Amino acid sequence: MSKKMALVTGGGGGLGAAICERADALGYRVVVVDQNLESARAVSQRLSEGRAEQLDVTREADVEALFERLGEVPDVLVNNAGIGRFGPLMDMSLANFTEVLNVNLIACYVVARACARGMQRRGSGNIVNITSLNSVTPGPGSGAYPASKAGLARLTEQMALEWGPLGIRVNAVAPGFIDSGISTPFYANPAVRELRSKAVPIRRLGTAEDVANAVMFLAGPEAAYINGHELVVDGGVFCSVLMQLPREPSKN
Ligand SMILES: NC(=O)c1ccc[n+]([C@@H]2O[C@H](COP(=O)([O-])OP(=O)(O)OC[C@H]3O[C@@H](n4cnc5c(N)ncnc54)[C@H](O)[C@@H]3O)[C@@H](O)[C@H]2O)c1
């Protein structure tokens, strides 16, 4: 039997590379898609059967052309490419705001739709969208990012609802404080690392591998009955909000 195929957008980045490597370890052929061809190539060369493809996910015609060029339909699609443009909402340019929505939300729809059409013909497929802890809660100076990820979370559910009957499962992974990719410069500051690590109930930052494991679990057969779910991978940060607030010690 031929190997299954996984396609990962933003595969040249921190989390994307780990997702590609996890898929490779599970025996998938991996298409590493990124607007940065050099980083996509660097990742694909580390894989046993990797292929690098340059694509700007916001360009609809290029997205359609990529799926035609592949000549086959991926078994797994991971919508991972994403960007942040941080700063106070009051000062945010509309161009920045729109760019974030275009990459993090609209492009995920465009890529998923192009892929799902092929999955529909085959009668099977798995899609995992990478959201964020910011899809369930806003963050300081996060601009359009939380809105884009919240939109992607709801889009995940909409896809799951409409495409489930076609044999396509759609889920999301919401990474928390991850020491990789876009957060690398942030955690280069030891004080921030320490404060953030202490705020996590399991007392450490997450790794790209923590996220990749969750993604490939949702994409795999062990998650066969999971559809429309957003799996928060944050070491318990989201459920610890009351721990951050002052409270008198209990008398009994
Ligand atoms: N690292 C974190 O702490 C963290 C936390 C929560 C969510 N996320 C999400 O994880 C995903 C991956 O982020 P990362 O941390 O690995 O960042 P990263 O910057 O290392 O990787 C993102 C990749 O996406 C690519 N990309 C950006 N715009 C693109 C476009 N228009 N077309 C094609 N490729 C494009 C970039 O070239 C890059 O390789 C993103 O969706 C991000 O929002 C990351």
Coordinates of N, CA, C and O in Angstrom, one line a residue, residues 64-179:
E64 N -5.1 27.0 -5.9 CA -5.8 26.1 -6.8 C -4.7 25.4 -7.7 O -4.8 24.2 -7.9
A65 N -3.8 26.2 -8.2 CA -2.7 25.6 -9.1 C -1.9 24.6 -8.4 O -1.5 23.6 -8.9
L66 N -1.6 24.8 -7.1 CA -0.8 23.9 -6.3 C -1.5 22.5 -6.2 O -0.9 21.5 -6.5
F67 N -2.8 22.5 -5.9 CA -3.5 21.3 -5.8 C -3.6 20.5 -7.1 O -3.6 19.3 -7.2
E68 N -3.7 21.3 -8.2 CA -3.6 20.7 -9.5 C -2.3 20.0 -9.8 O -2.2 18.9 -10.3
R69 N -1.2 20.8 -9.5 CA 0.2 20.4 -9.7 C 0.5 19.1 -8.9 O 1.3 18.3 -9.4
L70 N -0.1 19.0 -7.7 CA 0.2 17.8 -6.9 C -0.2 16.5 -7.6 O 0.5 15.5 -7.4
G71 N -1.3 16.6 -8.3 CA -1.7 15.4 -9.1 C -2.4 14.3 -8.2 O -2.9 13.3 -8.7
E72 N -2.4 14.5 -6.9 CA -3.2 13.7 -6.0 C -3.7 14.5 -4.8 O -3.1 15.6 -4.6
V73 N -4.6 13.9 -4.1 CA -5.2 14.7 -3.0 C -4.6 14.3 -1.7 O -4.5 13.1 -1.4
P74 N -4.1 15.2 -0.9 CA -3.5 14.9 0.4 C -4.5 14.2 1.3 O -5.7 14.5 1.2
D75 N -4.1 13.2 2.1 CA -4.9 12.6 3.1 C -5.1 13.5 4.3 O -6.2 13.5 4.9
V76 N -4.1 14.3 4.6 CA -4.1 15.2 5.7 C -3.7 16.6 5.3 O -2.7 16.7 4.6
L77 N -4.5 17.6 5.6 CA -4.1 19.0 5.4 C -3.9 19.6 6.8 O -4.9 19.6 7.6
V78 N -2.8 20.3 7.0 CA -2.7 21.1 8.2 C -2.5 22.6 7.8 O -1.6 23.0 7.2
N79 N -3.5 23.4 8.2 CA -3.5 24.8 7.9 C -2.8 25.5 9.0 O -3.4 25.8 10.1
N80 N -1.5 25.6 8.9 CA -0.6 26.1 10.0 C 0.0 27.5 9.7 O 0.3 28.2 10.6
A81 N 0.1 27.9 8.4 CA 0.7 29.2 8.1 C -0.1 30.3 8.9 O -1.3 30.3 8.9
G82 N 0.7 31.1 9.6 CA 0.0 32.2 10.3 C 1.0 33.3 10.6 O 2.2 33.1 10.7
I83 N 0.4 34.5 10.9 CA 1.2 35.7 11.2 C 0.6 36.4 12.4 O -0.6 36.3 12.6
G84 N 1.4 37.3 13.0 CA 0.9 38.2 14.0 C 1.4 39.6 13.7 O 2.5 39.7 13.2
R85 N 0.6 40.6 13.9 CA 1.0 42.0 13.8 C 0.6 42.7 15.0 O -0.6 43.0 15.2
F86 N 1.5 42.8 16.0 CA 1.1 43.2 17.3 C 1.2 44.7 17.5 O 1.9 45.4 16.9
G87 N 0.4 45.2 18.5 CA 0.4 46.6 18.8 C -1.0 47.0 19.3 O -2.0 46.2 19.1
P88 N -1.2 48.2 19.8 CA -2.5 48.6 20.3 C -3.5 48.8 19.2 O -3.2 49.3 18.1
L89 N -4.7 48.3 19.4 CA -5.8 48.4 18.4 C -6.0 49.9 18.0 O -6.2 50.1 16.8
M90 N -5.8 50.8 18.9 CA -6.1 52.2 18.6 C -5.1 52.7 17.5 O -5.5 53.6 16.7
D91 N -3.9 52.1 17.4 CA -2.9 52.6 16.4 C -2.7 51.7 15.3 O -1.9 51.9 14.4
M92 N -3.5 50.6 15.2 CA -3.3 49.6 14.2 C -3.7 50.1 12.8 O -4.8 50.7 12.7
S93 N -2.9 49.9 11.8 CA -3.3 50.3 10.5 C -4.2 49.2 9.9 O -4.2 48.0 10.3
L94 N -5.1 49.7 9.1 CA -6.1 48.7 8.5 C -5.4 47.7 7.6 O -5.8 46.5 7.6
A95 N -4.3 48.1 7.0 CA -3.5 47.1 6.2 C -3.0 46.0 7.1 O -3.1 44.8 6.7
N96 N -2.5 46.3 8.3 CA -2.0 45.2 9.2 C -3.1 44.3 9.6 O -3.0 43.1 9.7
F97 N -4.2 45.0 10.0 CA -5.4 44.2 10.5 C -5.9 43.3 9.4 O -6.1 42.1 9.7
T98 N -6.0 43.8 8.2 CA -6.5 43.0 7.1 C -5.6 41.8 6.8 O -6.0 40.7 6.4
E99 N -4.3 42.1 6.8 CA -3.3 41.1 6.5 C -3.4 39.9 7.4 O -3.3 38.7 6.9
V100 N -3.6 40.2 8.7 CA -3.7 39.1 9.7 C -4.9 38.2 9.4 O -4.9 37.0 9.4
L101 N -6.0 38.9 9.1 CA -7.3 38.2 8.8 C -7.1 37.4 7.5 O -7.6 36.2 7.4
N102 N -6.4 38.0 6.5 CA -6.2 37.3 5.2 C -5.4 36.0 5.4 O -5.8 34.9 4.8
V103 N -4.3 36.1 6.1 CA -3.5 34.9 6.3 C -4.1 33.9 7.2 O -4.2 32.7 6.9
N104 N -4.5 34.3 8.4 CA -4.9 33.4 9.5 C -6.3 32.9 9.4 O -6.6 31.8 10.0
L105 N -7.1 33.5 8.6 CA -8.5 33.1 8.5 C -8.9 32.8 7.1 O -9.2 31.6 6.7
I106 N -8.9 33.8 6.2 CA -9.4 33.6 4.9 C -8.6 32.6 4.1 O -9.2 31.7 3.4
A107 N -7.3 32.7 4.2 CA -6.5 31.7 3.4 C -6.7 30.3 3.9 O -6.7 29.4 3.1
C108 N -7.0 30.1 5.2 CA -7.3 28.7 5.7 C -8.5 28.2 5.0 O -8.6 27.0 4.7
Y109 N -9.5 29.1 4.8 CA -10.7 28.6 4.0 C -10.4 28.3 2.6 O -10.8 27.3 2.1
V110 N -9.6 29.2 1.9 CA -9.3 29.0 0.5 C -8.5 27.7 0.3 O -8.8 26.9 -0.6
V111 N -7.5 27.4 1.2 CA -6.7 26.2 1.1 C -7.5 25.0 1.4 O -7.5 24.0 0.7
A112 N -8.3 25.1 2.5 CA -9.1 23.9 2.9 C -10.2 23.6 1.8 O -10.4 22.4 1.5
R113 N -10.8 24.6 1.2 CA -11.8 24.3 0.2 C -11.2 23.6 -1.0 O -11.7 22.7 -1.5
A114 N -10.0 24.1 -1.4 CA -9.4 23.5 -2.6 C -9.0 22.1 -2.3 O -9.2 21.2 -3.2
C115 N -8.6 21.8 -1.1 CA -8.2 20.4 -0.7 C -9.4 19.5 -0.5 O -9.5 18.4 -0.9
A116 N -10.4 20.1 0.1 CA -11.6 19.3 0.5 C -12.4 18.9 -0.8 O -13.1 17.9 -0.7
R117 N -12.3 19.7 -1.8 CA -13.0 19.2 -3.1 C -12.5 17.9 -3.6 O -13.2 17.0 -4.0
G118 N -11.1 17.8 -3.5 CA -10.5 16.5 -3.8 C -10.9 15.4 -2.8 O -11.1 14.2 -3.2
M119 N -10.8 15.8 -1.5 CA -11.2 14.8 -0.5 C -12.6 14.3 -0.6 O -12.9 13.2 -0.4
Q120 N -13.5 15.2 -1.1 CA -14.9 14.8 -1.3 C -15.0 13.8 -2.4 O -15.7 12.8 -2.3
R121 N -14.2 14.0 -3.5 CA -14.3 13.0 -4.6 C -13.8 11.6 -4.1 O -14.3 10.6 -4.5
R122 N -12.7 11.7 -3.2 CA -12.2 10.4 -2.7 C -13.1 9.8 -1.6 O -13.1 8.6 -1.4
G123 N -13.8 10.7 -0.9 CA -14.7 10.2 0.2 C -14.0 10.2 1.5 O -14.5 9.6 2.5
S124 N -12.8 10.7 1.6 CA -12.1 10.7 2.9 C -11.0 11.9 3.0 O -10.5 12.3 2.0
G125 N -10.7 12.3 4.2 CA -9.7 13.3 4.4 C -9.7 13.8 5.8 O -10.7 13.7 6.6
N126 N -8.7 14.4 6.2 CA -8.5 15.0 7.6 C -7.9 16.4 7.5 O -6.9 16.6 6.8
I127 N -8.5 17.4 8.2 CA -8.0 18.7 8.2 C -7.8 19.1 9.6 O -8.7 18.9 10.4
V128 N -6.6 19.7 9.9 CA -6.4 20.3 11.2 C -6.0 21.8 11.0 O -5.0 22.1 10.3
N129 N -6.7 22.7 11.7 CA -6.4 24.1 11.6 C -5.7 24.5 12.9 O -6.1 24.1 14.0
I130 N -4.6 25.3 12.7 CA -3.8 25.7 13.9 C -4.4 27.1 14.4 O -4.3 28.1 13.7
T131 N -5.1 27.0 15.5 CA -5.6 28.3 16.1 C -4.6 28.8 17.1 O -3.4 29.0 16.8
S132 N -5.0 29.1 18.3 CA -4.1 29.6 19.3 C -4.9 29.7 20.6 O -6.2 29.8 20.6
L133 N -4.3 29.9 21.7 CA -4.9 30.2 23.0 C -5.7 31.5 22.8 O -6.7 31.8 23.4
N134 N -5.2 32.3 21.8 CA -5.9 33.6 21.5 C -7.2 33.4 20.8 O -7.9 34.4 20.5
S135 N -7.5 32.2 20.4 CA -8.8 32.0 19.8 C -9.9 31.9 20.9 O -11.1 32.1 20.7
V136 N -9.4 31.6 22.2 CA -10.4 31.5 23.3 C -10.3 32.6 24.2 O -11.2 32.8 25.1
T137 N -9.2 33.4 24.1 CA -9.1 34.6 25.0 C -8.2 35.6 24.3 O -7.2 35.2 23.7
P138 N -8.5 36.9 24.5 CA -7.6 37.9 23.9 C -6.3 38.0 24.7 O -6.1 37.5 25.8
G139 N -5.3 38.8 24.1 CA -4.1 39.0 24.8 C -3.6 40.4 24.7 O -4.1 41.1 23.9
P140 N -2.6 40.8 25.5 CA -2.2 42.2 25.4 C -1.6 42.6 24.1 O -0.7 41.8 23.6
G141 N -2.1 43.6 23.5 CA -1.5 44.2 22.2 C -1.5 43.2 21.1 O -0.7 43.2 20.2
S142 N -2.6 42.3 21.0 CA -2.5 41.3 20.0 C -3.2 41.6 18.7 O -3.3 40.8 17.8
G143 N -3.7 42.8 18.6 CA -4.3 43.3 17.3 C -5.4 42.4 16.8 O -6.3 42.0 17.6
A144 N -5.3 42.1 15.5 CA -6.4 41.3 14.9 C -6.2 39.8 15.1 O -7.0 39.0 14.8
Y145 N -5.1 39.4 15.8 CA -4.7 38.0 15.9 C -5.8 37.2 16.6 O -6.2 36.2 16.1
P146 N -6.3 37.6 17.8 CA -7.3 36.8 18.5 C -8.6 36.7 17.7 O -9.2 35.6 17.6
A147 N -9.0 37.8 17.0 CA -10.2 37.7 16.2 C -10.0 36.8 15.0 O -10.9 36.0 14.7
S148 N -8.8 36.8 14.4 CA -8.5 35.8 13.3 C -8.6 34.4 13.8 O -9.1 33.5 13.1
K149 N -8.0 34.1 14.9 CA -8.0 32.7 15.4 C -9.4 32.3 15.9 O -9.7 31.1 15.8
A150 N -10.1 33.2 16.5 CA -11.5 32.9 17.0 C -12.3 32.6 15.7 O -13.1 31.6 15.7
G151 N -12.1 33.3 14.7 CA -12.8 33.1 13.4 C -12.5 31.7 12.9 O -13.3 31.0 12.4
L152 N -11.2 31.4 13.0 CA -10.7 30.1 12.4 C -11.3 28.9 13.3 O -11.7 27.9 12.7
A153 N -11.5 29.2 14.6 CA -12.1 28.1 15.4 C -13.5 27.9 15.0 O -14.0 26.7 14.9
R154 N -14.3 28.9 14.7 CA -15.7 28.8 14.3 C -15.8 28.2 12.9 O -16.6 27.4 12.6
L155 N -14.8 28.6 12.1 CA -14.8 28.1 10.7 C -14.5 26.6 10.7 O -15.1 25.8 9.9
T156 N -13.7 26.2 11.7 CA -13.4 24.7 11.9 C -14.7 24.0 12.1 O -14.9 22.9 11.5
E157 N -15.5 24.5 13.0 CA -16.8 23.8 13.3 C -17.7 23.8 12.1 O -18.4 22.8 11.9
Q158 N -17.7 24.9 11.4 CA -18.6 25.0 10.2 C -18.2 24.0 9.2 O -19.0 23.3 8.6
M159 N -16.9 23.8 9.0 CA -16.3 22.8 8.0 C -16.7 21.4 8.5 O -17.1 20.6 7.7
A160 N -16.5 21.2 9.8 CA -16.8 19.9 10.4 C -18.2 19.5 10.2 O -18.5 18.3 9.8
L161 N -19.1 20.5 10.3 CA -20.5 20.2 10.1 C -20.9 19.9 8.7 O -21.6 19.0 8.4
E162 N -20.3 20.7 7.8 CA -20.7 20.5 6.4 C -19.9 19.4 5.7 O -20.4 18.8 4.7
W163 N -18.7 19.1 6.1 CA -17.9 18.2 5.4 C -17.8 16.8 6.1 O -17.4 15.9 5.4
G164 N -18.3 16.7 7.3 CA -18.3 15.4 8.0 C -19.1 14.4 7.1 O -18.6 13.3 6.9
P165 N -20.2 14.7 6.6 CA -21.0 13.8 5.8 C -20.2 13.3 4.5 O -20.6 12.3 3.9
L166 N -19.2 14.1 4.1 CA -18.4 13.8 2.9 C -17.2 12.9 3.3 O -16.4 12.5 2.4
G167 N -17.1 12.5 4.6 CA -15.9 11.7 5.0 C -14.7 12.5 5.4 O -13.6 12.0 5.6
I168 N -14.9 13.8 5.6 CA -13.8 14.7 6.0 C -14.0 15.1 7.4 O -15.0 15.8 7.7
R169 N -13.0 14.8 8.3 CA -13.0 15.3 9.6 C -12.2 16.6 9.7 O -11.2 16.7 9.0
V170 N -12.7 17.6 10.5 CA -12.0 18.9 10.6 C -11.9 19.3 12.1 O -12.9 19.3 12.8
N171 N -10.7 19.5 12.5 CA -10.5 19.8 13.9 C -9.5 20.9 14.0 O -8.9 21.3 13.0
A172 N -9.2 21.4 15.2 CA -8.2 22.5 15.4 C -7.4 22.2 16.6 O -7.8 21.5 17.6
V173 N -6.1 22.7 16.6 CA -5.3 22.7 17.7 C -4.9 24.1 18.1 O -4.6 24.9 17.3
A174 N -5.1 24.4 19.4 CA -4.9 25.8 19.9 C -3.6 25.7 20.8 O -3.7 25.4 22.0
P175 N -2.5 26.1 20.3 CA -1.2 26.1 21.1 C -1.2 27.3 22.1 O -1.7 28.3 21.8
G176 N -0.6 27.0 23.3 CA -0.5 28.0 24.3 C 0.8 28.7 24.3 O 1.2 29.3 23.2
F177 N 1.6 28.7 25.4 CA 2.9 29.3 25.5 C 3.9 28.4 24.9 O 4.5 27.5 25.6
I178 N 4.2 28.6 23.6 CA 5.1 27.6 22.9 C 6.5 28.3 22.6 O 6.5 29.4 22.0
D179 N 7.5 27.6 23.0 CA 8.9 28.1 22.8 C 9.4 27.8 21.4 O 10.3 27.0 21.3

